[in-house]
Short mmCIF file of C-alpha atoms in Angstrom, two decimals:
data_model
loop_
_atom_site.label_atom_id
_atom_site.label_comp_id
_atom_site.label_asym_id
_atom_site.label_seq_id
_atom_site.Cartn_x
_atom_site.Cartn_y
_atom_site.Cartn_z
CA MET C 1 150.81 77.06 260.76
CA ASP C 2 153.04 79.85 261.82
CA TRP C 3 156.18 78.49 263.01
CA GLU C 4 159.64 80.15 264.02
CA LEU C 5 162.56 78.07 263.29
CA ASP C 6 165.75 78.31 265.38
CA LYS C 7 168.52 78.95 262.87
CA ASN C 8 171.02 77.63 265.40
CA ARG C 9 169.38 74.15 265.53
CA ALA C 10 168.91 71.46 262.82
CA ILE C 11 165.65 72.09 260.97
CA CYS C 12 164.43 68.37 260.47
CA PRO C 13 163.99 67.79 264.43
CA GLN C 14 162.24 71.04 264.83
CA ILE C 15 159.77 70.04 262.39
CA CYS C 16 159.38 66.63 264.05
CA GLU C 17 159.10 68.37 267.49
CA ARG C 18 156.41 70.79 266.17
CA ILE C 19 154.26 68.12 264.49
CA SER C 20 154.60 66.02 267.60
CA VAL C 21 153.47 68.69 269.90
CA GLU C 22 150.50 69.40 267.80
CA ILE C 23 149.26 65.97 267.70
CA ALA C 24 149.92 65.48 271.50
CA SER C 25 148.08 68.66 272.33
CA GLY C 26 145.12 67.79 270.02
CA ALA C 27 145.71 70.70 267.69
CA LEU C 28 146.07 67.97 264.99
CA SER C 29 143.59 64.95 265.25
CA ALA C 30 143.76 61.48 263.84
CA HIS C 31 143.43 61.42 260.15
CA ASP C 32 143.91 65.12 259.67
CA LYS C 33 145.66 65.86 256.50
CA LEU C 34 148.99 67.58 256.71
CA LEU C 35 150.32 70.14 254.24
CA SER C 36 152.18 68.57 251.43
CA VAL C 37 156.01 68.31 251.78
CA ARG C 38 156.37 71.04 249.12
CA GLU C 39 153.82 73.33 250.73
CA LEU C 40 155.33 72.93 254.19
CA ALA C 41 158.85 73.58 252.77
CA VAL C 42 157.73 76.69 251.03
CA ARG C 43 155.97 78.00 254.21
CA LEU C 44 159.11 77.23 256.26
CA GLY C 45 161.77 78.36 253.71
CA VAL C 46 163.50 75.06 253.84
CA ASN C 47 164.52 72.39 251.41
CA PRO C 48 161.62 69.86 250.59
CA ASN C 49 163.97 66.97 251.27
CA THR C 50 164.22 68.25 254.91
CA VAL C 51 160.50 68.02 255.27
CA GLN C 52 160.29 64.69 253.60
CA LYS C 53 162.90 63.30 256.08
CA ALA C 54 160.97 64.74 259.07
CA PHE C 55 157.79 63.15 257.79
CA GLU C 56 159.51 59.74 257.44
CA GLN C 57 160.82 59.98 260.83
CA LEU C 58 157.34 60.83 262.20
CA GLU C 59 155.99 57.89 260.16
CA THR C 60 158.61 55.51 261.82
CA GLN C 61 157.22 56.80 265.16
CA ARG C 62 153.75 55.93 264.06
CA LEU C 63 152.60 59.45 264.51
CA ILE C 64 151.74 60.11 260.81
CA TYR C 65 151.15 57.92 257.78
CA SER C 66 151.19 58.31 254.07
CA VAL C 67 148.62 57.39 251.44
CA ARG C 68 150.02 57.12 248.04
CA GLY C 69 148.78 59.86 245.75
CA SER C 70 146.85 61.57 248.61
CA GLY C 71 149.51 62.84 250.97
CA TRP C 72 150.31 62.67 254.70
CA PHE C 73 147.88 62.20 257.54
CA VAL C 74 147.97 62.09 261.34
CA GLY C 75 147.91 58.58 262.74
CA GLU C 76 145.80 57.23 265.43
CA GLU C 77 148.55 56.91 267.84
CA ALA C 78 148.04 60.09 270.01
CA ASP C 79 149.58 58.36 273.02
CA ALA C 80 152.63 57.68 270.88
CA ALA C 81 152.76 61.52 270.27
CA LYS C 82 152.60 62.21 274.02
CA GLU C 83 155.43 59.75 274.61
CA VAL C 84 157.50 61.41 271.99
CA VAL C 85 156.75 64.92 273.49
CA ASP C 86 157.56 63.51 277.13
CA GLN C 87 160.92 62.22 275.87
CA MET C 88 161.72 65.57 274.19
CA ILE C 89 160.93 67.38 277.47
CA ALA C 90 163.07 64.91 279.36
CA ASN C 91 166.04 65.38 276.96
CA LYS C 92 165.82 69.23 277.07
CA ILE C 93 165.74 69.08 280.90
CA GLN C 94 168.65 66.84 281.10
CA THR C 95 170.59 68.96 278.66
CA LEU C 96 169.69 71.94 280.61
CA PHE C 97 170.77 70.52 284.01
CA ARG C 98 173.96 69.22 282.52
CA ASP C 99 174.77 72.81 281.15
CA LEU C 100 173.92 74.45 284.44
CA GLN C 101 176.19 72.05 286.32
CA MET C 102 179.02 72.69 283.77
CA LEU C 103 178.56 76.43 284.88
CA GLY C 104 179.05 75.44 288.46
CA ILE C 105 175.28 75.86 289.34
CA THR C 106 174.36 73.31 292.15
CA ALA C 107 171.32 71.29 292.43
CA GLU C 108 170.27 73.66 295.35
CA GLN C 109 170.61 76.62 293.11
CA ILE C 110 168.67 75.10 290.37
CA LYS C 111 165.89 74.24 292.84
CA ALA C 112 165.83 77.95 294.00
CA TYR C 113 165.72 79.18 290.33
CA VAL C 114 162.91 76.89 289.43
CA LYS C 115 161.00 77.88 292.64
CA GLU C 116 161.46 81.50 291.84
CA TRP C 117 160.44 81.12 288.25
CA THR C 118 157.30 79.08 289.24
CA ASP C 119 156.29 81.57 291.86
CA HIS C 120 156.08 84.27 289.23
CA GLU C 121 153.83 82.28 286.98
#
């Protein structure tokens, strides 16, 4: 688990995003044990309370679950993880388009940039 955290963004959502993507992509499977709150906090260099909050948010989304005394595990809701990731992507695209429009970029210019970018892939 080698994560680069963006110092310009809140840490908790980044942890949630990263774990959600790993579940949705299959890198983490149902019932896989996650690092403990303390272990992940040390690896990321963040406060354990931040990791705990992220885990609780992921639990609310049914992506992970806890077993008292044993730790945190990946849930069986891989489809829920994909939905979370799809929503994250939609939000990022909306924000990007809104920012580009604020810069005076038209929809046609955005399409041209996207076409140019995808043609180079």
